[in-house]
Coordinates of C-alpha atoms and ligand atoms in Angstrom, one line a residue:
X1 CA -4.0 -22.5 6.3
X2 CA -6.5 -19.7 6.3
X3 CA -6.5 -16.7 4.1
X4 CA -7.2 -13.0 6.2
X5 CA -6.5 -11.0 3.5
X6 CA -9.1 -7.9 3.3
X7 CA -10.3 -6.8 0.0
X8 CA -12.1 -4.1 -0.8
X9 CA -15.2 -4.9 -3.0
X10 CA -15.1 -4.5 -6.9
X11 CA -18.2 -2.3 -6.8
X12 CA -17.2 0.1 -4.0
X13 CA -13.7 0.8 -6.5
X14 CA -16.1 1.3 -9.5
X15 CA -18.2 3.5 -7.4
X16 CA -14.6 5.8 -7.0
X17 CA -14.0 5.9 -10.6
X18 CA -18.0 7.3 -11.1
X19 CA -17.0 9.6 -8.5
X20 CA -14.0 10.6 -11.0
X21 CA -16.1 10.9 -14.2
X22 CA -18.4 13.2 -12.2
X23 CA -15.5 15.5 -10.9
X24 CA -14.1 15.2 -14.6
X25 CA -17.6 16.2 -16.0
X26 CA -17.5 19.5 -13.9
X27 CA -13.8 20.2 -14.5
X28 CA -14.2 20.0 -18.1
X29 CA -16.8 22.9 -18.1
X30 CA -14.1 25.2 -16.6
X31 CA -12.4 27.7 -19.1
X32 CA -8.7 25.8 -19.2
X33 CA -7.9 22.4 -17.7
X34 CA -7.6 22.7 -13.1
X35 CA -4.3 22.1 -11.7
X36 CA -3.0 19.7 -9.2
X37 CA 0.2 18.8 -7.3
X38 CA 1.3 16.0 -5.3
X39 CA 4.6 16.4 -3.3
X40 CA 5.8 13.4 -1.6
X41 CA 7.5 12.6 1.9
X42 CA 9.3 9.6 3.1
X43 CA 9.7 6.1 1.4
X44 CA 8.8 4.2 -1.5
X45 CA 5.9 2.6 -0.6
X46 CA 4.6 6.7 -0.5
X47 CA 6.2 7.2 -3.9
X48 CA 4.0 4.1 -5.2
X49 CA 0.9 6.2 -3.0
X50 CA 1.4 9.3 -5.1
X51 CA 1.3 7.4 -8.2
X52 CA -1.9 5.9 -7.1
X53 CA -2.9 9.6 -6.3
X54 CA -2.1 10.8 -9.4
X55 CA -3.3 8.6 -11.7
X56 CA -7.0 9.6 -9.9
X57 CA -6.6 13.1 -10.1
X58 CA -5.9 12.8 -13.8
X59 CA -8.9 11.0 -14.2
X60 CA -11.3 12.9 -12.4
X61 CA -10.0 15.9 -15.4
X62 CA -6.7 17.3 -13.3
X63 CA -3.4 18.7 -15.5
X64 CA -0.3 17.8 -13.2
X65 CA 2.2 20.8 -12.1
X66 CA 5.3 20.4 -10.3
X67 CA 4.6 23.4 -8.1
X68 CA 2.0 24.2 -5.7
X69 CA 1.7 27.9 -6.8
X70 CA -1.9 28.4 -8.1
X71 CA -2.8 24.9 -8.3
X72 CA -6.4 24.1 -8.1
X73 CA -5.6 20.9 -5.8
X74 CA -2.7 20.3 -3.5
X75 CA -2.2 16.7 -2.3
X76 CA 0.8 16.2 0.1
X77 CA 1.4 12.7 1.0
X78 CA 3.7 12.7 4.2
X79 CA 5.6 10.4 6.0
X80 CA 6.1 10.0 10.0
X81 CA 9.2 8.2 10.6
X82 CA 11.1 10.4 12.6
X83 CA 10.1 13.6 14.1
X84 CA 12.3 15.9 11.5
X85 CA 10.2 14.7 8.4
X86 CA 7.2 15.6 10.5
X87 CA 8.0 18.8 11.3
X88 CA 9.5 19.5 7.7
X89 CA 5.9 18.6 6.5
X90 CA 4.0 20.8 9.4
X91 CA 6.4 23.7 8.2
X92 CA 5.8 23.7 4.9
X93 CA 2.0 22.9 5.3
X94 CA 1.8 25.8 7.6
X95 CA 3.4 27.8 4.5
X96 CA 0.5 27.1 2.1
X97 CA -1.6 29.8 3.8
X98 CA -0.5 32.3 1.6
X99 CA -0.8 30.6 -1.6
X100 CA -4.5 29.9 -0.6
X101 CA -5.5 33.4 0.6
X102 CA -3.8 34.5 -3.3
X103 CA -6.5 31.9 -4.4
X104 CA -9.4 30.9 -1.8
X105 CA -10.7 28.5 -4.1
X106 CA -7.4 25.6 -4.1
X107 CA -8.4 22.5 -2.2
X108 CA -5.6 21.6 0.1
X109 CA -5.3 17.8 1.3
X110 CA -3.0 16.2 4.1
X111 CA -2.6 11.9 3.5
X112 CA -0.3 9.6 3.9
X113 CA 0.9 8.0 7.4
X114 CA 1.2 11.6 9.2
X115 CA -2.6 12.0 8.6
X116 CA -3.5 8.7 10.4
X117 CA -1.8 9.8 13.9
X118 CA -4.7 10.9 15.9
X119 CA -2.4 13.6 17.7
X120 CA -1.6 15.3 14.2
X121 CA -5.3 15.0 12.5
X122 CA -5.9 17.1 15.9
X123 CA -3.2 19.2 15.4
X124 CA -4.3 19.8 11.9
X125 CA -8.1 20.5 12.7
X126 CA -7.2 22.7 15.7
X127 CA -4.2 24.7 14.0
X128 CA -3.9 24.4 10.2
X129 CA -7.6 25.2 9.3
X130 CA -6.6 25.7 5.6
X131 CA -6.1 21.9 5.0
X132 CA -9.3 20.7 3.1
X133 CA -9.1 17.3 3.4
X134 CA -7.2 14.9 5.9
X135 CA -6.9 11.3 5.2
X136 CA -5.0 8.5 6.4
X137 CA -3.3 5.3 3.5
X138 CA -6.5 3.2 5.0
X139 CA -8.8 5.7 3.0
X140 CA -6.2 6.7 0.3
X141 CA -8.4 4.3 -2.4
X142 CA -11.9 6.5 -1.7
X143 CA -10.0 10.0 -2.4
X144 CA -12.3 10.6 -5.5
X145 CA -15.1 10.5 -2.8
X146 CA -13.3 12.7 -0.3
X147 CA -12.7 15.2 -2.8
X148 CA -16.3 15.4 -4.1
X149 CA -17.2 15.5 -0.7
X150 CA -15.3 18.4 0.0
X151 CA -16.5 20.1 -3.2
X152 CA -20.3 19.5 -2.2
X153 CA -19.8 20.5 1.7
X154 CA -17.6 23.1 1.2
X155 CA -16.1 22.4 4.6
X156 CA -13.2 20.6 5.8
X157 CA -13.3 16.6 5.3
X158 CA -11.4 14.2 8.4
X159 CA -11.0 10.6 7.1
X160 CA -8.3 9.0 10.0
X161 CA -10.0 6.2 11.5
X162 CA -7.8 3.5 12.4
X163 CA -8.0 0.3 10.7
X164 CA -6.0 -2.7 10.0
X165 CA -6.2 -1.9 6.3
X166 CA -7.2 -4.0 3.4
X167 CA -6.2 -4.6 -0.1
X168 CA -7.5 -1.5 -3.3
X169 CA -7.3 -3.4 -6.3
X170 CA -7.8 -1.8 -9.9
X171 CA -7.0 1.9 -9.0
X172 CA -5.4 4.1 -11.7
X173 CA -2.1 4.6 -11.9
X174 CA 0.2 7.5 -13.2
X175 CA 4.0 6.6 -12.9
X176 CA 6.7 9.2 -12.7
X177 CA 9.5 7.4 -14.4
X178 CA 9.4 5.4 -18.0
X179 CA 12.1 3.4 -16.9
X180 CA 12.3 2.5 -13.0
X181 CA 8.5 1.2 -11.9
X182 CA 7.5 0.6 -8.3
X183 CA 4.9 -2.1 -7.5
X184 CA 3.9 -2.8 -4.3
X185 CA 3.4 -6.5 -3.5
X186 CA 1.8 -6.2 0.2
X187 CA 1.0 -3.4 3.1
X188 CA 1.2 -2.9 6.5
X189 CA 3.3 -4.3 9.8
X190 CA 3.1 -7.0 12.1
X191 CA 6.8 -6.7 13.2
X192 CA 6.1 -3.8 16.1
X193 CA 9.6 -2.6 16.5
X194 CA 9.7 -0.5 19.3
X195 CA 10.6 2.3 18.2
X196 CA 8.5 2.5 14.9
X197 CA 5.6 3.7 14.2
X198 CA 4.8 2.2 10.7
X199 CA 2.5 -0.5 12.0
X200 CA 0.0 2.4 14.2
X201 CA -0.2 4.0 11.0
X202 CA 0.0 1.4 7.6
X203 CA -2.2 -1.3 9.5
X204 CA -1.2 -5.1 9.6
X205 CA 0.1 -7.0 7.3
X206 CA -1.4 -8.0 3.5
X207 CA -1.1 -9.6 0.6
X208 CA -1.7 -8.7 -2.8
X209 CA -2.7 -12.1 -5.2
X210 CA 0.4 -12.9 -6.9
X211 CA -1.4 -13.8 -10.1
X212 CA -2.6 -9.7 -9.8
X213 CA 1.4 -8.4 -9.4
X214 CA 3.2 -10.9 -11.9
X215 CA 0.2 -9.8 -14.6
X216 CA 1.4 -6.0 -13.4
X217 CA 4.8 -6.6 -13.9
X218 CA 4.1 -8.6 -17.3
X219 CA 2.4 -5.2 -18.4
X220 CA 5.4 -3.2 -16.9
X221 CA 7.7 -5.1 -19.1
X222 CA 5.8 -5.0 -22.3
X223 CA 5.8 -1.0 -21.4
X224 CA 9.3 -0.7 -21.8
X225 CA 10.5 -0.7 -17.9
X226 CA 13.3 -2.4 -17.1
X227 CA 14.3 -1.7 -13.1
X228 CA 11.2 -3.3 -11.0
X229 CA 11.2 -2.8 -7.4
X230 CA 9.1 -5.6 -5.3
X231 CA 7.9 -3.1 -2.3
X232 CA 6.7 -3.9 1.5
X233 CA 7.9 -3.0 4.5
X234 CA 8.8 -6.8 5.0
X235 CA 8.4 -8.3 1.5
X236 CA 9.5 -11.9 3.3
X237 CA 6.1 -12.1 5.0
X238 CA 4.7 -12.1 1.9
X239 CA 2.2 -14.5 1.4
X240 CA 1.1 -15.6 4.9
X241 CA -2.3 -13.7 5.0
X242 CA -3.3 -15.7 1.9
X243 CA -3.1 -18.9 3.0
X244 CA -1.5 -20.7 -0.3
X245 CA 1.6 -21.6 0.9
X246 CA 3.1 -18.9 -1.4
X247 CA 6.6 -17.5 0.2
X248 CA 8.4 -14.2 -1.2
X249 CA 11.1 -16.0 -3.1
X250 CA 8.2 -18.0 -5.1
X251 CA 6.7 -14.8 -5.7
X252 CA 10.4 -13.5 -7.1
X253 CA 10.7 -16.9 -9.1
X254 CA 7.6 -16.3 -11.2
X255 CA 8.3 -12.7 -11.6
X256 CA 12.0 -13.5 -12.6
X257 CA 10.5 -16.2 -15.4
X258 CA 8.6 -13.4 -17.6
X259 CA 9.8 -12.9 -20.4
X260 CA 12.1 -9.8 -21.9
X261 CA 15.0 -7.6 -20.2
X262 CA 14.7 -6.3 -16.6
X263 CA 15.9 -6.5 -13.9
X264 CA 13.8 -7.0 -10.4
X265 CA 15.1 -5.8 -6.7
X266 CA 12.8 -5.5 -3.9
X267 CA 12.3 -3.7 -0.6
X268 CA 12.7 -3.9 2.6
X269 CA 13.9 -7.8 3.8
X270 CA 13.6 -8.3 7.6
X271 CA 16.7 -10.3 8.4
X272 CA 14.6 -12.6 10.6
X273 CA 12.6 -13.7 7.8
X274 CA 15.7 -14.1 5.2
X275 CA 15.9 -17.3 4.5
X276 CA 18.0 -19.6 2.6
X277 CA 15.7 -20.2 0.0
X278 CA 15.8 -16.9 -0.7
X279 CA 19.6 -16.1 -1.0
X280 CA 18.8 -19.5 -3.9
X281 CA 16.4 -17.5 -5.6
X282 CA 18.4 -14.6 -6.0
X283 CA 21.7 -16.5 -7.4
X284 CA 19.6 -18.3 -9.5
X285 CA 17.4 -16.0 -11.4
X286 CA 19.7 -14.2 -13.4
X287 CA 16.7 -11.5 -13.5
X288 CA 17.0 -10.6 -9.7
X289 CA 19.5 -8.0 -9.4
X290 CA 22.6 -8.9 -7.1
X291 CA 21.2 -6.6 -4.2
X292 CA 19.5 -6.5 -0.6
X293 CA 18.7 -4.3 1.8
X294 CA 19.3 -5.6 5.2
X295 CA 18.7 -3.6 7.9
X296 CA 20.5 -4.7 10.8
X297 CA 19.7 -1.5 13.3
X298 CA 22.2 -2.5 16.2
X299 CA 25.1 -4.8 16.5
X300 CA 24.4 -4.9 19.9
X301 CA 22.2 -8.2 21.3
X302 CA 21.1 -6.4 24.1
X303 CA 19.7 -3.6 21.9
X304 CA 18.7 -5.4 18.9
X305 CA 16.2 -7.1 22.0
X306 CA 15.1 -3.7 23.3
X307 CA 13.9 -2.7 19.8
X308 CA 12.3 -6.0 19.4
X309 CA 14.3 -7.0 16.3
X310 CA 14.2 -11.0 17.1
X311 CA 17.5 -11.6 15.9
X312 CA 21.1 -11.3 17.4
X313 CA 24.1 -10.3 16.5
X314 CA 25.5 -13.6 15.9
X315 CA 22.4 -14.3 14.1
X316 CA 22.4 -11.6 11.8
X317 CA 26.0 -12.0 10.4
X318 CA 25.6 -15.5 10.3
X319 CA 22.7 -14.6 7.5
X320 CA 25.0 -12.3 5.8
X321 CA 27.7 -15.2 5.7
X322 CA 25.4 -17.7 4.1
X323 CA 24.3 -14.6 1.2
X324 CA 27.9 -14.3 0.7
X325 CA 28.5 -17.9 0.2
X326 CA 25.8 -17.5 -2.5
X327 CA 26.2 -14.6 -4.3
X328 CA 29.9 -13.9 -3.7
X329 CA 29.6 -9.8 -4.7
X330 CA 26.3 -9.6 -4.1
X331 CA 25.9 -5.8 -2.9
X332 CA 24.5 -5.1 0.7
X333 CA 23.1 -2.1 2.0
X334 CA 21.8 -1.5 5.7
X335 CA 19.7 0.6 8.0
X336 CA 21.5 1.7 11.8
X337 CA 19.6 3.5 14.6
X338 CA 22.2 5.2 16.8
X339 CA 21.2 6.5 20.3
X340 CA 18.1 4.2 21.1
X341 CA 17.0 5.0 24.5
X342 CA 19.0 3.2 26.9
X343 CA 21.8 1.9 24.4
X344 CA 25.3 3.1 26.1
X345 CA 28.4 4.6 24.0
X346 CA 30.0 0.7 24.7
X347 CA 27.0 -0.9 22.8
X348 CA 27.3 1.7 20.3
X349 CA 30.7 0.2 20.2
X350 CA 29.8 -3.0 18.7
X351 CA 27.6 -1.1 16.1
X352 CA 30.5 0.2 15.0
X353 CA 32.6 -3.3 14.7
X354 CA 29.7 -4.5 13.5
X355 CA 30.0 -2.0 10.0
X356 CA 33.5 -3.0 9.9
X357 CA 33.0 -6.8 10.2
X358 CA 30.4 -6.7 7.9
X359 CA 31.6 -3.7 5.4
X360 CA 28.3 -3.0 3.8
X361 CA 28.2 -1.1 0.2
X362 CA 25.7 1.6 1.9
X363 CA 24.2 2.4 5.0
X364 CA 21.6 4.6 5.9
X365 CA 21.9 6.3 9.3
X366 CA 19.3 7.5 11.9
X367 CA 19.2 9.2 15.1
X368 CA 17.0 7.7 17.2
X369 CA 13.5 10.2 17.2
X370 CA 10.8 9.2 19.8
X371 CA 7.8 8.1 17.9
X372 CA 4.6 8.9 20.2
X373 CA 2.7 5.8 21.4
X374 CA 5.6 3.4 20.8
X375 CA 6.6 1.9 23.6
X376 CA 10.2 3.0 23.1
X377 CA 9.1 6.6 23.3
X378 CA 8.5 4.8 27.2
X379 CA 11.7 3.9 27.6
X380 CA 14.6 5.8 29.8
X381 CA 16.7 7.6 27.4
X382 CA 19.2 8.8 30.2
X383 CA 22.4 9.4 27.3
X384 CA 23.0 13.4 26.2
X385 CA 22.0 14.4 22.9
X386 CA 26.3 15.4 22.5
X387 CA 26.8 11.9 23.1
X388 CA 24.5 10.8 20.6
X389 CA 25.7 13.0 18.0
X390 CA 29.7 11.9 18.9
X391 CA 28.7 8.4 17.8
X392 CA 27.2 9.2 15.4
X393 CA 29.3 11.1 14.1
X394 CA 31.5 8.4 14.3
X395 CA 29.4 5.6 12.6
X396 CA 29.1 8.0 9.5
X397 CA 32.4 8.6 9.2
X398 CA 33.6 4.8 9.7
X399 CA 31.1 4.1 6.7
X400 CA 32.2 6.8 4.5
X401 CA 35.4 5.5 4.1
X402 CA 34.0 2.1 4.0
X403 CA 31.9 3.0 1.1
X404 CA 34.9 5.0 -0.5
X405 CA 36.6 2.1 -0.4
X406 CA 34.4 0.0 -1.7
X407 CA 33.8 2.1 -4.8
X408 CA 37.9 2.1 -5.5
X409 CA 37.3 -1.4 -5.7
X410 CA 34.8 -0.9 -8.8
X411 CA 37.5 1.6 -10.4
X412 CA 38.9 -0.8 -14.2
X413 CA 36.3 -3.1 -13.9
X414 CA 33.5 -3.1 -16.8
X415 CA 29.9 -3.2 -15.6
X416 CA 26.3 -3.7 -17.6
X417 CA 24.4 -0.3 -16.3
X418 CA 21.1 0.6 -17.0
X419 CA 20.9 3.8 -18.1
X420 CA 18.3 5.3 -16.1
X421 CA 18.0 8.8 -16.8
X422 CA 19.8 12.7 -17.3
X423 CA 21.3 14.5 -14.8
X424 CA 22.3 18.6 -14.6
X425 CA 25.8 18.2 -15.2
X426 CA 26.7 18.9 -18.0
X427 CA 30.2 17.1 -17.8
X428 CA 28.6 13.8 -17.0
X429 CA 24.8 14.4 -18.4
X430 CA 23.9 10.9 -17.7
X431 CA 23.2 8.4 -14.6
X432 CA 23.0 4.9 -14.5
X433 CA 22.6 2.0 -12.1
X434 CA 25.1 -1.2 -11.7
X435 CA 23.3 -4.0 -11.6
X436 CA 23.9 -4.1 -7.7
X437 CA 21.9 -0.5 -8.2
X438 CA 25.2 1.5 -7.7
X439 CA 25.0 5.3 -8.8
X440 CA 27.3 5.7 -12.1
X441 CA 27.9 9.1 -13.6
X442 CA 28.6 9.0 -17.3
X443 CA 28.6 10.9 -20.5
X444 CA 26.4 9.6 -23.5
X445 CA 23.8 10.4 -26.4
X446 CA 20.4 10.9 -23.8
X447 CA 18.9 8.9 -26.5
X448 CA 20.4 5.7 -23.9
X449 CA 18.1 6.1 -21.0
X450 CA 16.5 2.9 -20.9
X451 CA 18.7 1.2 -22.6
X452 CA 21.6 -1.2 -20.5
X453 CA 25.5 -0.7 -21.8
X454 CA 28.6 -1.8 -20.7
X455 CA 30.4 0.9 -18.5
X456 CA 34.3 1.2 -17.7
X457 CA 34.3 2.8 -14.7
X458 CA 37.1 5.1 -13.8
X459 CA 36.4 7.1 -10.7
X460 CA 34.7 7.4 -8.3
X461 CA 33.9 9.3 -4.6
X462 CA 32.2 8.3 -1.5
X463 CA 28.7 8.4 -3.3
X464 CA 28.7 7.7 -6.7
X465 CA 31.0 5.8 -9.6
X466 CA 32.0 7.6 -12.8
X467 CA 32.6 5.8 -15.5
X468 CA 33.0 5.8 -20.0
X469 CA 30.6 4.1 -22.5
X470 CA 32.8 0.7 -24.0
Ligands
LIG1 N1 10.3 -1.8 7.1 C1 11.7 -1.4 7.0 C2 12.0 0.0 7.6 C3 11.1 1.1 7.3 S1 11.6 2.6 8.1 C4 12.5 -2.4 7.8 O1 12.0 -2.9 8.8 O2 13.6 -2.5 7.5 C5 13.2 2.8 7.5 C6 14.2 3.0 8.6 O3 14.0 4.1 9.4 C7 14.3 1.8 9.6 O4 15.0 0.7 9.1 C8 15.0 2.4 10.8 O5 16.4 2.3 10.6 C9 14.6 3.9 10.7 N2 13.7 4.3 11.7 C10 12.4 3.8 11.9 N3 11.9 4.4 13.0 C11 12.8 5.2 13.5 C12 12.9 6.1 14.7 N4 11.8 6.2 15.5 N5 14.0 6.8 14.9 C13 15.0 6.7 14.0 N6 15.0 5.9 12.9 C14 13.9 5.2 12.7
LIG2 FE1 9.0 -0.6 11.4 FE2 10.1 -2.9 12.2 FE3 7.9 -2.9 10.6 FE4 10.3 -2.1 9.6 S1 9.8 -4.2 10.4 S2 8.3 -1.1 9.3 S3 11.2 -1.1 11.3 S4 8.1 -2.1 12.7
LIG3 FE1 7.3 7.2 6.3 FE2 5.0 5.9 6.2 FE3 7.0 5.2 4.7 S1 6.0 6.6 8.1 S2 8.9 5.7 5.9 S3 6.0 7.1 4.6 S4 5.5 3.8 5.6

């Protein structure tokens, strides 16, 4: 076996972090500490991003605000799955205009997968001339560069080029959470779904060592986090750029062996690559929480071959079969895309039977948004928006009651929650997580976030649990 995975050179990271003394050294000579904010789009993987973002603009001397009104630096890291949480960013971007004219001085920067579609970066240079600085996850690791070099120029910085990506190591970091961590164990996709346009923009797939993520998660835990999430957009490739013979659930394995209480989930599982050996990894290693996310996207063959998925229908509950053979209440949640181009109201249908034959804890529904340069975006879409919506319509209501009854089930039962932090109501001032990573809304001293307690519950709705300390 051969190992393809990229890195990026020790010195050319150390050459960003002398890039954030310098910025630091000038900061510090300004009367009061600069401002930044960093507002976040889409999934996890741009959480983790923002983290990575932050903990760079803290070292090169930046205070963090969680508003973008009269900070010095404005980073927004956006997302491009569907067209909505495009135009949600281009709205809100466009809205920015004022706050800089208040303040000509703030340095405004566009990242994250929106910035590396070459139709938006022209978009952006043509239209939105008060972004500063434009750059794509590929250059994400050299920002302290990008922002010196828009300091020194004092003109507008474009870093979009398309790569295949390679692997940052030794970045700071600035989590948002003391209690939940994210830690991603490999980028990019080599899956090409036809309708998404994650692989265009995140690059193909990598590997981080997993010496490099079990000594993170080591550190995590001696921190004092105890809810670990394993993130890629196929964590079950993991491995096969390095060449080792290293699979995901090995990776899991070693995680689950370190020492003290957590508990480890992990994000996204293709169900083409879910394997056995997983589904034995996870009921053995009392450490791996009792969850997966599984999208499943159609329960139509036809369809599920249109988008490219490389399983069936048959295929995919048979997978689901064998994880409930293994890990009898293990809880499942799912992605669905309703209305792909082509898909008629009668394959809809068996998306439909499918949620019902499979009754999954949560789903997560889409309408079907045309991704430019996808080859879906190709495809006749003959069916009327009014018929999409119907179905849809449909599928969320069939999984509402699904998920309500599912809850009901939970109601008298005790379960060991982490508590994972407050919320605004006052009659229920904390949240907590099942160990399937249910929502539970409880009362309790605040001085329990972090900590994991037994929970009665006693209600519930179609989104949440409630429940009482034991
Ligand atoms: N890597 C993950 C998914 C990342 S995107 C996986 O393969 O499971 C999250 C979800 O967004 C997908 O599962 C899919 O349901 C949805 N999605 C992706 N592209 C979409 C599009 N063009 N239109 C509508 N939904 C889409
Ligand atoms: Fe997109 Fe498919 Fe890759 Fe998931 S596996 S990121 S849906 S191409
Ligand atoms: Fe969105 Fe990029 Fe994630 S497109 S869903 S932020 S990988």
């Amino acid at each position: 076996m051969n190992r393809t995975t990229p890195v990026i050179p020790q010195e050319d990271i150390q050459r960003q972090r002398e890039y954030c003394a310098e910025i630091r050294a000038y900061n510090s000579q300004l009367a009061g500490a600069p401002t930044a904010y960093v507002d976040t789009y889409g999934c996890q993987q741009n959480e983790a991003d923002s983290e990575l973002i932050r903990g760079m603009l803290t070292e090169m001397g930046y205070e963090m605000t969680d508003t973008d009104k009269d900070a010095d630096v404005i980073v927004i890291n956006t997302c491009a799955i569907r067209e909505h949480a495009e135009q949600r960013v281009l709205g809100n971007v466009g809205a920015l205009v004022h706050g800089k004219r208040r303040k000509p001085s703030q340095i405004i920067c566009l990242c994250g997968c929106m910035a590396q579609e070459a139709h938006v970066a022209e978009k952006l240079r043509k239209s939105y001339r008060h972004v500063d600085l434009v750059f794509g996850p590929h250059a994400l690791w050299k920002f302290p560069e990008l922002l010196r070099r828009v300091y020194l120029r004092r003109g507008r910085v474009f870093e979009t080029e398309n790569s295949d990506g390679a692997i940052a190591e030794g970045l700071p970091v600035r989590r948002s959470g003391k209690v939940k961590a994210w830690v991603s164990i490999m980028y990019g996709c080599n899956n090409f779904c036809t309708y998404c346009i994650v692989p265009y923009v995140r690059g193909r797939e990598r590997s981080r060592e997993p010496e490099v993520i079990v000594e993170e998660i080591r550190q995590l835990v001696a921190e004092g986090y105890k809810d670990i999430t394993l993130l890629g957009q196929n964590v079950n490739s993991y491995g096969k750029d390095l060449g080792e013979g290293l699979e995901f659930p090995d990776l899991l394995e070693r995680a689950a062996a370190i020492p003290g209480e957590f508990l480890l989930r992990f994000m996204t599982s293709h169900p083409k690559d879910a394997t056995e050996k997983l589904f034995d990894v996870m009921a053995r290693c009392e450490k791996v929480a009792p969850v997966i996310h599984l999208p499943f996207q159609s329960g139509n063959t036809r369809v599920l071959q249109a988008m490219n998925r490389r399983y069936t229908r048959e295929q995919y509950l048979d997978k689901v079969r064998v994880l409930r053979e293994r890990i009898p209440d293990v809880v499942l949640t799912s992605d669905v895309i309703v209305g792909f181009p082509g898909e008629t109201t009668q394959e809809f249908e068996d998306t439909l039977s499918l949620i019902e034959e499979v009754r999954f804890d949560a789903l997560f529904t889409f309408l079907y948004s045309p991704r430019k340069g996808t080859p879906a975006a190709e495809m006749p879409d003959p069916m009327p928006k009014e018929e999409k919506s119907a179905n849809f319509n449909r599928l969320v209501e069939t999984q509402n009651l699904i998920s309500l009854e599912k809850h009901q089930a939970y109601i008298g039962t005790v379960q060991r929650c982490l508590v994972d932090g407050e919320s605004e109501d006052p009659r229920n001032n904390l949240n907590a997580r099942t160990p399937g990573g249910r929502l539970v809304h409880l009362k309790g001293d605040p001085a329990l976030v972090g900590r994991f307690v037994d929970v009665k519950i006693v209600d519930c709705s179609t989104w949440a649990l409630f429940g009482e300390l034991l």
